[in-house]
Coordinates of C-alpha atoms in Angstrom, one line a residue:
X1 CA -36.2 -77.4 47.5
X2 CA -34.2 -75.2 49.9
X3 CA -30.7 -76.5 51.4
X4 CA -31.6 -76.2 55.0
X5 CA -35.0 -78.7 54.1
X6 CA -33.0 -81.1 51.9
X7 CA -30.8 -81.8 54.7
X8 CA -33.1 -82.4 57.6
X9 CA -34.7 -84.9 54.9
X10 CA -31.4 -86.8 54.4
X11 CA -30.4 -86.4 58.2
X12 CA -33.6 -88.5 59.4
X13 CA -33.5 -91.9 58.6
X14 CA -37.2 -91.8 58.5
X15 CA -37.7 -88.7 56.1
X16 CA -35.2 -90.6 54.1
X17 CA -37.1 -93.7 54.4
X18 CA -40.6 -91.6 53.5
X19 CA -39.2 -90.1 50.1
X20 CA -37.6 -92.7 48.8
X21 CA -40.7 -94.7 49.1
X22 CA -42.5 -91.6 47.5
X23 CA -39.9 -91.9 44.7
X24 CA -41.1 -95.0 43.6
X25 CA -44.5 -94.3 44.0
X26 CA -43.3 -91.1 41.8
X27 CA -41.9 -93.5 38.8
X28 CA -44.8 -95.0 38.7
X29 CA -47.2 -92.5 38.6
X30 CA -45.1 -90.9 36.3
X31 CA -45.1 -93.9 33.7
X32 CA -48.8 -95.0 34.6
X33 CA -49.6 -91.3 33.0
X34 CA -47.8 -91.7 29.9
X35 CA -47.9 -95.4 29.7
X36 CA -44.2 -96.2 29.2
X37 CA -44.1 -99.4 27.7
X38 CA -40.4 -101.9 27.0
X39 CA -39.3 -99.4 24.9
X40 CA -38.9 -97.1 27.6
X41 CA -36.6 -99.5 29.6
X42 CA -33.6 -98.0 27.2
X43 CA -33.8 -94.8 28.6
X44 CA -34.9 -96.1 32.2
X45 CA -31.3 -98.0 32.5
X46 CA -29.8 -94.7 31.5
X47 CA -31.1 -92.8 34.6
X48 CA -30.4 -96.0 36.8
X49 CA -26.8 -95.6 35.7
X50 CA -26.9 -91.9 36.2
X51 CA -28.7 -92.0 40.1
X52 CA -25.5 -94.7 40.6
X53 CA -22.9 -92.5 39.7
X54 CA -24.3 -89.9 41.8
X55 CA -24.2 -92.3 44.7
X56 CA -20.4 -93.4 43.6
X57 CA -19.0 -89.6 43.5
X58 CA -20.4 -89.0 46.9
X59 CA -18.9 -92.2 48.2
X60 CA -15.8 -90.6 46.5
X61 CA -16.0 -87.1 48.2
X62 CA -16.9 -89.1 51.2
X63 CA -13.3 -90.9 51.4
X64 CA -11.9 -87.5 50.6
X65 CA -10.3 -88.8 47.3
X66 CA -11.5 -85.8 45.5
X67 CA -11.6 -82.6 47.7
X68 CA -14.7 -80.4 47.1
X69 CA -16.3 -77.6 49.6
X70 CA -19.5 -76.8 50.0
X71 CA -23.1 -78.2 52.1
X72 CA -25.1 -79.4 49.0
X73 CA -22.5 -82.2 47.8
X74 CA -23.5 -83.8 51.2
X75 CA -26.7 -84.4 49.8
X76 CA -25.7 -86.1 46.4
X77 CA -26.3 -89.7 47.5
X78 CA -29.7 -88.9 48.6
X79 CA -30.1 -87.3 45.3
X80 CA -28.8 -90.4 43.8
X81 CA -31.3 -92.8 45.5
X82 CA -34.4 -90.4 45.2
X83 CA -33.1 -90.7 41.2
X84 CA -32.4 -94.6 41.4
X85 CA -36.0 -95.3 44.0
X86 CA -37.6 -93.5 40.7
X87 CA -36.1 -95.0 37.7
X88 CA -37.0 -98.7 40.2
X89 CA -40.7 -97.0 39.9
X90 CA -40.1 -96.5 36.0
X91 CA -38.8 -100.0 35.6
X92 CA -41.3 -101.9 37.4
X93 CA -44.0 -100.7 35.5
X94 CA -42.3 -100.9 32.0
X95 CA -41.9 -104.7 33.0
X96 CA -45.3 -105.4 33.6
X97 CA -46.3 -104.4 30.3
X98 CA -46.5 -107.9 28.1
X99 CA -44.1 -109.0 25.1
X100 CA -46.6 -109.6 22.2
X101 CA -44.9 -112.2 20.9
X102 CA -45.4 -115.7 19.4
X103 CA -45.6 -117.2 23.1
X104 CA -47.8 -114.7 24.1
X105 CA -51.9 -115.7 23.6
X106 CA -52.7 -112.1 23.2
X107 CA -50.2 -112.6 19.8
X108 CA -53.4 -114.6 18.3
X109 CA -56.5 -111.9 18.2
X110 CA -58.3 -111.8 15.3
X111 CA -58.3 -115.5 14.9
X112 CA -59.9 -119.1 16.2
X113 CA -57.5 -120.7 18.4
X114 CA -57.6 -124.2 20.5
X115 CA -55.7 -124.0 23.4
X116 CA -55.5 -125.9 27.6
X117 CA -56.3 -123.7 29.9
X118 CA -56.8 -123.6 33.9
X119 CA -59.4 -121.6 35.6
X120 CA -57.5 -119.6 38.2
X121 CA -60.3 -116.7 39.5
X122 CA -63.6 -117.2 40.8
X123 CA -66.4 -116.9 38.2
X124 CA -68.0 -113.6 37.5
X125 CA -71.7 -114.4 37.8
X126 CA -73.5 -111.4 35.9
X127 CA -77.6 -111.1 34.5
X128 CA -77.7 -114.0 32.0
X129 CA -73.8 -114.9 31.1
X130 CA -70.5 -115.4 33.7
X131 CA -67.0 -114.4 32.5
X132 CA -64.2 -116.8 33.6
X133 CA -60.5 -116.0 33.6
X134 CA -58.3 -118.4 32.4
X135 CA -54.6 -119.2 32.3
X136 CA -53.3 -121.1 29.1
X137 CA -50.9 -123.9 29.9
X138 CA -48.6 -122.7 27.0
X139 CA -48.8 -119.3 26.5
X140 CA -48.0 -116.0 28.8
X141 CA -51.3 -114.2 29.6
X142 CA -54.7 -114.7 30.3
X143 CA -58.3 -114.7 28.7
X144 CA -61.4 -113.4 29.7
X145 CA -64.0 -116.1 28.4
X146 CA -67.5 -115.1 28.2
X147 CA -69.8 -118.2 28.8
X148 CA -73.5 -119.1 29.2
X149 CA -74.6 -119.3 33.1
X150 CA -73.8 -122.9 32.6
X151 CA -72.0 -125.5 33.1
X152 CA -70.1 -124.0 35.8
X153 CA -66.1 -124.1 36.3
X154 CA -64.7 -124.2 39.3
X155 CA -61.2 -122.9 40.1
X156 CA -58.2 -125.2 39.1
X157 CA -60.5 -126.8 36.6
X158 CA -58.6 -127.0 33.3
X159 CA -60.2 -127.0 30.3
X160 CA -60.0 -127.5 26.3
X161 CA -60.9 -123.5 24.7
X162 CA -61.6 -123.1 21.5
X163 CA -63.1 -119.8 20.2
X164 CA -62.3 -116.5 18.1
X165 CA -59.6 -114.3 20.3
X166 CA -60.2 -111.0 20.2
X167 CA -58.0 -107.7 22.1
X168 CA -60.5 -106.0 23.9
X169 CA -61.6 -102.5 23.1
X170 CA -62.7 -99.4 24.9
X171 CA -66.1 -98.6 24.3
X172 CA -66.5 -95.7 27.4
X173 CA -64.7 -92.8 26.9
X174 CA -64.9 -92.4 30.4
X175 CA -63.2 -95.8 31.0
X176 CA -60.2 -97.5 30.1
X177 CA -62.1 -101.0 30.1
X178 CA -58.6 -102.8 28.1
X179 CA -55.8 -101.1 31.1
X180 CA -58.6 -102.1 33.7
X181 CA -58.3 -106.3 32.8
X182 CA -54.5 -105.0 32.2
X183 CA -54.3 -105.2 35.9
X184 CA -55.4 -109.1 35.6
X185 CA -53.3 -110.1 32.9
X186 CA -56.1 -110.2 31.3
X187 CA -55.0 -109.0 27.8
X188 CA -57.4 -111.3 25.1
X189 CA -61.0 -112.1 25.3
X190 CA -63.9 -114.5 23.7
X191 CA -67.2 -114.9 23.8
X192 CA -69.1 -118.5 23.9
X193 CA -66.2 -120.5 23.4
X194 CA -66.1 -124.4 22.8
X195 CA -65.5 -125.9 25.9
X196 CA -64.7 -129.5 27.4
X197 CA -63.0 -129.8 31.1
X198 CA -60.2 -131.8 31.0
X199 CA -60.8 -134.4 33.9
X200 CA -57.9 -136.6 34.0
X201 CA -54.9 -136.9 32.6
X202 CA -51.9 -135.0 32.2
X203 CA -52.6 -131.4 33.1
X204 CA -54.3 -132.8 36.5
X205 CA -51.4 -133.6 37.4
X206 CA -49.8 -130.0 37.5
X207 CA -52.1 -128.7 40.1
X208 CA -50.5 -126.2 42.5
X209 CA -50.9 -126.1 46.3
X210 CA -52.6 -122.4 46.0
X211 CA -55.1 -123.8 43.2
X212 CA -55.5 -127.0 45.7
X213 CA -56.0 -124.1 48.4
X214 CA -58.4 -121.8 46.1
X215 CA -60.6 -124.9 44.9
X216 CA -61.1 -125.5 49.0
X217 CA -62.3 -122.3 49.8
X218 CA -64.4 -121.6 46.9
X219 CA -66.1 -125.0 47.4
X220 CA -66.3 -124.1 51.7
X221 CA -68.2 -120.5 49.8
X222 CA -70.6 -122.5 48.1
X223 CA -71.9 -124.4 50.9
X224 CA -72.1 -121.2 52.8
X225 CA -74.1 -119.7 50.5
X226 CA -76.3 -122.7 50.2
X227 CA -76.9 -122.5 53.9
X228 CA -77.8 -118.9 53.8
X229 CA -80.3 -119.5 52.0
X230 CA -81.4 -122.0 54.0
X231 CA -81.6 -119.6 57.2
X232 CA -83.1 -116.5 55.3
X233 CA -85.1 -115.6 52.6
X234 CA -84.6 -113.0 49.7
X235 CA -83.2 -110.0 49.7
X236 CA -82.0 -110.8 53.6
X237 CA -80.3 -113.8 52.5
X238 CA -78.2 -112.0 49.7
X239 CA -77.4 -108.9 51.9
X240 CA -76.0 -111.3 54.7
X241 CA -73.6 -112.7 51.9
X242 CA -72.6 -109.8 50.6
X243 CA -71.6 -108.6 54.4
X244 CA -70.2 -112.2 55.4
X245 CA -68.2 -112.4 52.0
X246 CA -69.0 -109.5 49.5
X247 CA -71.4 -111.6 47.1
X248 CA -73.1 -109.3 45.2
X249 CA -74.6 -112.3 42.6
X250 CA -78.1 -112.7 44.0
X251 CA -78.9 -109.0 45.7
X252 CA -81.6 -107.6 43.9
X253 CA -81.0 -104.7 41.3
X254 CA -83.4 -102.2 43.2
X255 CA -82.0 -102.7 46.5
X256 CA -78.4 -102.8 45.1
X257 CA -79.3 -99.0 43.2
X258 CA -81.0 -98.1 46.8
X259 CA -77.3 -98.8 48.7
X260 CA -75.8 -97.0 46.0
X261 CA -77.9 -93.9 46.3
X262 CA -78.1 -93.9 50.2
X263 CA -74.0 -94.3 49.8
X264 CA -74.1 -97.6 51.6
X265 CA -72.5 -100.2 48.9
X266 CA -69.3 -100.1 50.9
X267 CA -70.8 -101.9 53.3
X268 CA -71.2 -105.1 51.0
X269 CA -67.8 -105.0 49.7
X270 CA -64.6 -106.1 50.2
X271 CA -62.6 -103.3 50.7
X272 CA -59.7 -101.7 53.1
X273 CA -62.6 -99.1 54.3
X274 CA -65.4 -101.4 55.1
X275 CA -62.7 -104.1 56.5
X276 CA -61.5 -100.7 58.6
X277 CA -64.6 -100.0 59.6
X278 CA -65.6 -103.3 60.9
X279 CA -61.9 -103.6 62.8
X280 CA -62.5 -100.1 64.4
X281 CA -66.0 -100.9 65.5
X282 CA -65.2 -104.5 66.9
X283 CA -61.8 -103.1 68.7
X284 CA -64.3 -100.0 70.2
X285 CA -67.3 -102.4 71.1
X286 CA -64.8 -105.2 72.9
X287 CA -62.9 -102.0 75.1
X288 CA -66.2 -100.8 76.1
X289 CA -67.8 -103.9 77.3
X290 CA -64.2 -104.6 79.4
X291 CA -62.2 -106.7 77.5
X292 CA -58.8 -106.0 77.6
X293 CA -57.1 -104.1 74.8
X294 CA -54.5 -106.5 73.7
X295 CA -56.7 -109.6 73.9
X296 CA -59.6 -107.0 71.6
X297 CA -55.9 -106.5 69.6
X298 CA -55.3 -110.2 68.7
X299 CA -59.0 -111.0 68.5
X300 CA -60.0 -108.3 65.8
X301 CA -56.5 -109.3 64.2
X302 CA -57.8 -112.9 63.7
X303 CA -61.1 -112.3 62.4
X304 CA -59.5 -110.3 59.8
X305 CA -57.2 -113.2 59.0
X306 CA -59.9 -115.6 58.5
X307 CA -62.1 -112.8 56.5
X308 CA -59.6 -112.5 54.3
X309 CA -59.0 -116.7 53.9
X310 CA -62.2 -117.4 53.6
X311 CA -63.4 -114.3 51.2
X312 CA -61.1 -116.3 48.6
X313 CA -57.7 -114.4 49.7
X314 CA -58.0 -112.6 45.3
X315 CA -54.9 -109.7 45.2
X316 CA -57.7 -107.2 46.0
X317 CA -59.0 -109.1 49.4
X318 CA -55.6 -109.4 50.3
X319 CA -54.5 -105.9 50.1
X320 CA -58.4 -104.7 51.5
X321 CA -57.2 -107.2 54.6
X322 CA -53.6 -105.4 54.6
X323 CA -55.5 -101.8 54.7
X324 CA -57.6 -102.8 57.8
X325 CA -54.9 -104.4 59.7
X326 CA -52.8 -101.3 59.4
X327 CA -55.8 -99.3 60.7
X328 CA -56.0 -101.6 63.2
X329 CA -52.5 -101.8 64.6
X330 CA -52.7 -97.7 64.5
X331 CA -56.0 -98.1 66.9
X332 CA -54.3 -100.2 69.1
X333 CA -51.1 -98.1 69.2
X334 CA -53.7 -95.3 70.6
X335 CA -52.6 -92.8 67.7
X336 CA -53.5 -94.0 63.8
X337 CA -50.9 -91.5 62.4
X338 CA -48.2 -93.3 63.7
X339 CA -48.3 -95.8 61.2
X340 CA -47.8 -93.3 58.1
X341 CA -44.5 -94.7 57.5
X342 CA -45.6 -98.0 57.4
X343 CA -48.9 -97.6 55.4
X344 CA -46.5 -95.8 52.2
X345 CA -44.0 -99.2 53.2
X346 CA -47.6 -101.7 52.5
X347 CA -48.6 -99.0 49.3
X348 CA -44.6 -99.7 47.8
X349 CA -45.1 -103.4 48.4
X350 CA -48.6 -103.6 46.6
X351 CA -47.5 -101.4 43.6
X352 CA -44.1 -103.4 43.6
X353 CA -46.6 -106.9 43.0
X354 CA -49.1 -105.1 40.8
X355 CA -48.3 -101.2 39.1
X356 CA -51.1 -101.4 37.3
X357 CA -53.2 -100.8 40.1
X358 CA -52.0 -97.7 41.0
X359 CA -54.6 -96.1 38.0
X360 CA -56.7 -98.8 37.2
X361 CA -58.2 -100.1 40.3
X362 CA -61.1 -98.1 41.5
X363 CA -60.7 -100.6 44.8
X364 CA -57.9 -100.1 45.5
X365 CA -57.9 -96.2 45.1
X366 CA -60.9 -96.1 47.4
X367 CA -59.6 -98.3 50.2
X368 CA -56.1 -96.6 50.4
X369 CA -57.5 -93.1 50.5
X370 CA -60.4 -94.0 52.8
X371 CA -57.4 -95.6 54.5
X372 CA -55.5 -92.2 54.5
X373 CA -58.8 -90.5 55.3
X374 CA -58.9 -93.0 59.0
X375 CA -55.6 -92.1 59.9
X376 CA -55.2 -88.3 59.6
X377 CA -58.8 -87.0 59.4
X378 CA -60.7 -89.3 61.9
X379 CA -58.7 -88.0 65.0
X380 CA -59.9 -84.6 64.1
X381 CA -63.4 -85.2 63.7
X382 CA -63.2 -87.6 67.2
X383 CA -62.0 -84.7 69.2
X384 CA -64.7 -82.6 67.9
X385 CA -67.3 -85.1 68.8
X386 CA -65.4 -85.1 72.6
X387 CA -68.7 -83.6 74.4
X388 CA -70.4 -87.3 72.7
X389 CA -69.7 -90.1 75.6
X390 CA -70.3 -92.9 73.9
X391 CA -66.6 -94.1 72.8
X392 CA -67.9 -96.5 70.4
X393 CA -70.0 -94.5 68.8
X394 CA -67.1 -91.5 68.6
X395 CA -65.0 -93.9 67.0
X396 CA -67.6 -95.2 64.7
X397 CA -68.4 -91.1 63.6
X398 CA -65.2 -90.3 62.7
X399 CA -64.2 -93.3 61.1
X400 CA -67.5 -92.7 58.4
X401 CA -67.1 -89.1 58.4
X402 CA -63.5 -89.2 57.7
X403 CA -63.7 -91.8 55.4
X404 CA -65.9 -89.9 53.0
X405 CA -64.4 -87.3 52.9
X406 CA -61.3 -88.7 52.0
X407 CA -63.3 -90.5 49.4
X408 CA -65.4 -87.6 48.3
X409 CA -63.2 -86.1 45.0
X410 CA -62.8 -89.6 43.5
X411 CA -66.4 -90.7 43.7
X412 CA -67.2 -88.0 42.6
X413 CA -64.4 -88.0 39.2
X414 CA -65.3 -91.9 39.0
X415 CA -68.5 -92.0 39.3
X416 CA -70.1 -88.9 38.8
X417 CA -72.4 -89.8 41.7
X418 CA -72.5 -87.6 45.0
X419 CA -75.3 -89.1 47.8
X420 CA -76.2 -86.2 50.0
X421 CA -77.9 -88.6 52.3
X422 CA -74.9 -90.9 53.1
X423 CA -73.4 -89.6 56.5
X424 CA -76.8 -90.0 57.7
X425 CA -77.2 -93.4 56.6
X426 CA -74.0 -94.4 57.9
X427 CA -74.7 -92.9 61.1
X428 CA -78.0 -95.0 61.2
X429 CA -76.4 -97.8 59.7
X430 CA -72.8 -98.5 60.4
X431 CA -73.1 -99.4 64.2
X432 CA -74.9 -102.5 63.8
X433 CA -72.8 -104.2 61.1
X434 CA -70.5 -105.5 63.5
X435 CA -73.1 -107.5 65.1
X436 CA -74.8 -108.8 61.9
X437 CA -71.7 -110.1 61.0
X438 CA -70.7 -111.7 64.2
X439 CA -74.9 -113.3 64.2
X440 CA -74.6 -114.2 61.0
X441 CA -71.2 -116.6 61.4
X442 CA -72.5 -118.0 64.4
X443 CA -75.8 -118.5 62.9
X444 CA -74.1 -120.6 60.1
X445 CA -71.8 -122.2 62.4
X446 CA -74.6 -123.1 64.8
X447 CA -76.8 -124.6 62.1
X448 CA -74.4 -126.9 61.3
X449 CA -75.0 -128.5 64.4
X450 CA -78.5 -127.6 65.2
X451 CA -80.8 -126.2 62.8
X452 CA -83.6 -124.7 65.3
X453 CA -80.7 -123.0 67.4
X454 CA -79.5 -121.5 64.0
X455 CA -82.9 -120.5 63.1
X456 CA -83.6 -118.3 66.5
X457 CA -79.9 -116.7 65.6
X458 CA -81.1 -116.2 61.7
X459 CA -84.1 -114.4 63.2
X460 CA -82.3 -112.2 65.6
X461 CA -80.4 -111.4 62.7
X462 CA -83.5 -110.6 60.0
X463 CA -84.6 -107.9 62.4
X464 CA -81.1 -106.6 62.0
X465 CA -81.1 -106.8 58.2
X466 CA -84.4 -105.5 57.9
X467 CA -83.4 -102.7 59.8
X468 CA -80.8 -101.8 57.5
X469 CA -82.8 -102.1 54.0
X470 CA -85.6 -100.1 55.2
X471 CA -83.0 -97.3 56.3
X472 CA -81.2 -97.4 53.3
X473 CA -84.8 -97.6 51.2
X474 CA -86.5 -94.8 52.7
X475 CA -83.3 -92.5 52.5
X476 CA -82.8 -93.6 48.5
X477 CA -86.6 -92.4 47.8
X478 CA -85.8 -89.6 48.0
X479 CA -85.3 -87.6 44.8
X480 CA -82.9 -85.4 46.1
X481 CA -80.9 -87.7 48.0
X482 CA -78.3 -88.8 45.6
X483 CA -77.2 -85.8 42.4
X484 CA -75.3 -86.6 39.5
X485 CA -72.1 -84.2 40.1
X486 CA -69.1 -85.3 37.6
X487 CA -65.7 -83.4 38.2
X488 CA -62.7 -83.3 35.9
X489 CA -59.4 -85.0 37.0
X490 CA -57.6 -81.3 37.4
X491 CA -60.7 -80.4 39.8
X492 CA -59.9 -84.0 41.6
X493 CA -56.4 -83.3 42.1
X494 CA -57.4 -79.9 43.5
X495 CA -59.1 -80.7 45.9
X496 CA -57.0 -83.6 47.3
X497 CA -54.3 -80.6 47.3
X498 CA -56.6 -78.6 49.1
X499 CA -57.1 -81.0 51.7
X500 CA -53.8 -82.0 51.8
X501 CA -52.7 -78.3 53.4
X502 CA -55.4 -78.2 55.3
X503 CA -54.5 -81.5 57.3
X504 CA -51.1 -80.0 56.9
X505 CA -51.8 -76.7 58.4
X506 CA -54.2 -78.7 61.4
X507 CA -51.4 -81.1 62.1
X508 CA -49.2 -78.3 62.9

């Protein structure tokens, strides 16, 4: 790095600011790639001592102790933070690798082992089994128990396990299935286990607020999706769950392959790009009809919130809800890429909490660069679309557009999947999720009161969902509307370089 550009880094408190969140982000990339466990924490200390002393000789030079000439000793404590920000990356990772030792439950694979635990994730409803993940009262780390569709747990149930623990293996090449329940402390599973809840006694008592909280909501979901299905009938009834709360359990396997082809699952999922989406087209659809854009502000602000509370508030809700608010605030400050800074600040935060996410989470890959994709592509492709007149819809376009191609390259490395139909469909599509949504809770809410009011609202809504299916069916029936395209991780990285200079190069 030339002089003249190390300087105007360390001479802007926001530069400054901007790489020394990228260090961190650096350290951990760096040790995601070569999976630097405890045993690296040896060395890690060693450059933590190193990036201090930098920082002490400066502050040395500084109070002219030692007298030295020259430009580039100016820049040794911003050297020695960029050094320290990136051994912090190092260290928080190595730390969130497990101890497997004797208090450890991950210590007992290969053998049958009793043990209390407490349910603390939703369950993971799948086609003829549900996996539960469960904390043991006793030990560090958690359990991935495979169990018949029922009896059902609920969350902050605790319960007696006994069953044969086993560390999980990889059996995808393409897939590192062991790193990807790594990033749940998930580090043991079973399979059919012996299980009795534990309804009273002692370990009832030990029942946190957030498990309190958690049991709440995930009881509130149930009797939301009870009333769904009340108000519609199949496949509507499971699409309007998936949009009101990203359920997948009940949607139908050949309309869930038709989303996926017509490149419209994102749309019933909780992530920081569909949350985004929704934000941007609420915000756009409230200016344009006259309401004002601070009240549109808070509003839009507060139906994240309680998207977010009442989708069960998991890590990955949380930082999809984080992702959209930040898109928000940038739409609301009239310019998205003013809130760079801030959106690295949020992506330090979430990797400080979870590291292994950074690799392992296909979500949260997609929502941060979909995220990315929002903030500097979308203003591009909106003043393209200038001669269009419709703001909504402008803001809508660019939002879809922008988002897959920021998106593109990973899907494609992923999942090997690239839908050739999908800015179509999400041109056809997108604009009316908004107002599903918004029918949808005030059909639920309505019905609670008066059935036949919800039912009209239900059926304004069915046209509405009907709408969508047969766009994303007749776009999916195609045989050349989705190809299998699989790119190797040097090729991903290319392109995100690529594009990269090219925003780069626009921006200036």
């Amino acid at each position: 790095m030339k002089e003249g550009t190390l300087s105007a880094i360390y001479n802007s408190r926001s530069k400054t600011f901007l790489s020394l969140c990228l260090c961190f982000v650096g350290g951990i990339t760096w040790a995601s790639a070569f999976d630097i466990g405890r045993r690296g924490l040896l060395v890690i200390y060693g450059l933590l001592l190193a990036s201090g002393l930098l920082v002490a000789l400066a502050w040395i030079i500084k109070r002219k102790l030692i007298f030295i000439h020259g430009k580039l000793l100016a820049s040794l404590p911003f050297l020695g933070l960029c050094l320290f920000f990136f051994s912090l990356g190092l260290w928080r990772y190595a730390l969130s690798k497990p101890l497997l030792n004797r208090q450890h439950i991950a210590y007992f694979a290969g053998a049958n082992k009793t043990f209390d635990a407490q349910v603390v994730a939703e369950a993971d409803v799948r086609l003829g089994y549900v996996n539960y993940i469960v904390q043991p009262v006793e030990y560090y780390g958690r359990v991935l128990v495979k169990q018949p569709l029922y009896p059902r747990y609920s969350v902050g149930r605790y319960l007696s396990v006994k069953c044969w623990l086993q560390n999980q293996i990889n059996t995808d090449s393409d897939f590192n299935y062991i790193k990807y329940l790594a990033r749940q402390r998930v580090y043991a599973t079973c399979s059919f286990a012996q299980i009795n809840e534990i309804t009273a006694g002692r370990l009832e008592k030990k029942q946190t607020a957030k498990i309190v909280f958690f049991h709440w909501i995930f009881g509130l979901k149930d009797k939301v999706a009870e009333r769904i299905n009340l108000l519609w009938s199949e496949p509507q009834s499971s699409f309007m769950a998936g949009l009101l709360y990203g359920s997948r359990a009940g949607l139908p396997a050949q309309l869930s392959e038709a989303f996926n082809r017509a490149g419209l699952t994102h749309i019933i999922a909780i992530s920081g790009y569909n949350i985004s989406l929704i934000t941007i087209g609420l915000m756009s659809v409230m200016t344009t009809v006259g309401l004002h854009r601070r009240r549109a502000f808070w509003l839009c602000l507060a139906v994240v919130i309680v998207f977010v509370i009442f989708t069960g508030a998991s890590a990955s809700v949380v930082r999809a809800g984080l992702m959209g608010i930040l898109v928000l605030i940038g739409q609301y400050l009239g310019r998205l890429s003013r809130i760079f800074n801030t959106m690295i600040l949020v992506l330090v935060v979430m990797l400080a909490v979870n590291p292994m996410v950074l690799f392992w989470d296909v979500g949260f890959q997609l929502s941060f660069l979909a995220t990315f994709g929002l903030v500097y592509i979308s203003p591009f492709i909106v003043d393209w679309l200038g001669f269009v007149k419709i703001n909504w819809l402008i803001q809508m376009l660019g939002a879809t557009l922008s988002a897959i191609i920021a998106t593109l390259p990973l899907i494609m490395f992923q999942f090997g999947r690239l839908s050739l139909v999908a800015p179509l469909s999400n041109l056809l599509v997108l604009w009316i999720i908004p107002f599903l949504m918004l029918i949808g809770f005030l059909a639920l809410l309505i019905s609670c009161f008066s059935l036949p009011a919800g039912l009209i609202l239900s059926a304004l809504a069915q046209i509405g969902l009907n709408y969508v299916i047969i766009i994303a069916t007749y776009l999916a029936g195609f045989s050349w509307s989705a190809v299998d395209i699989k790119i190797s991780l040097g090729l991903m990285i290319g392109l995100y370089i690529l594009l990269f200079f090219a925003i780069v190069r626009k921006l200036k």
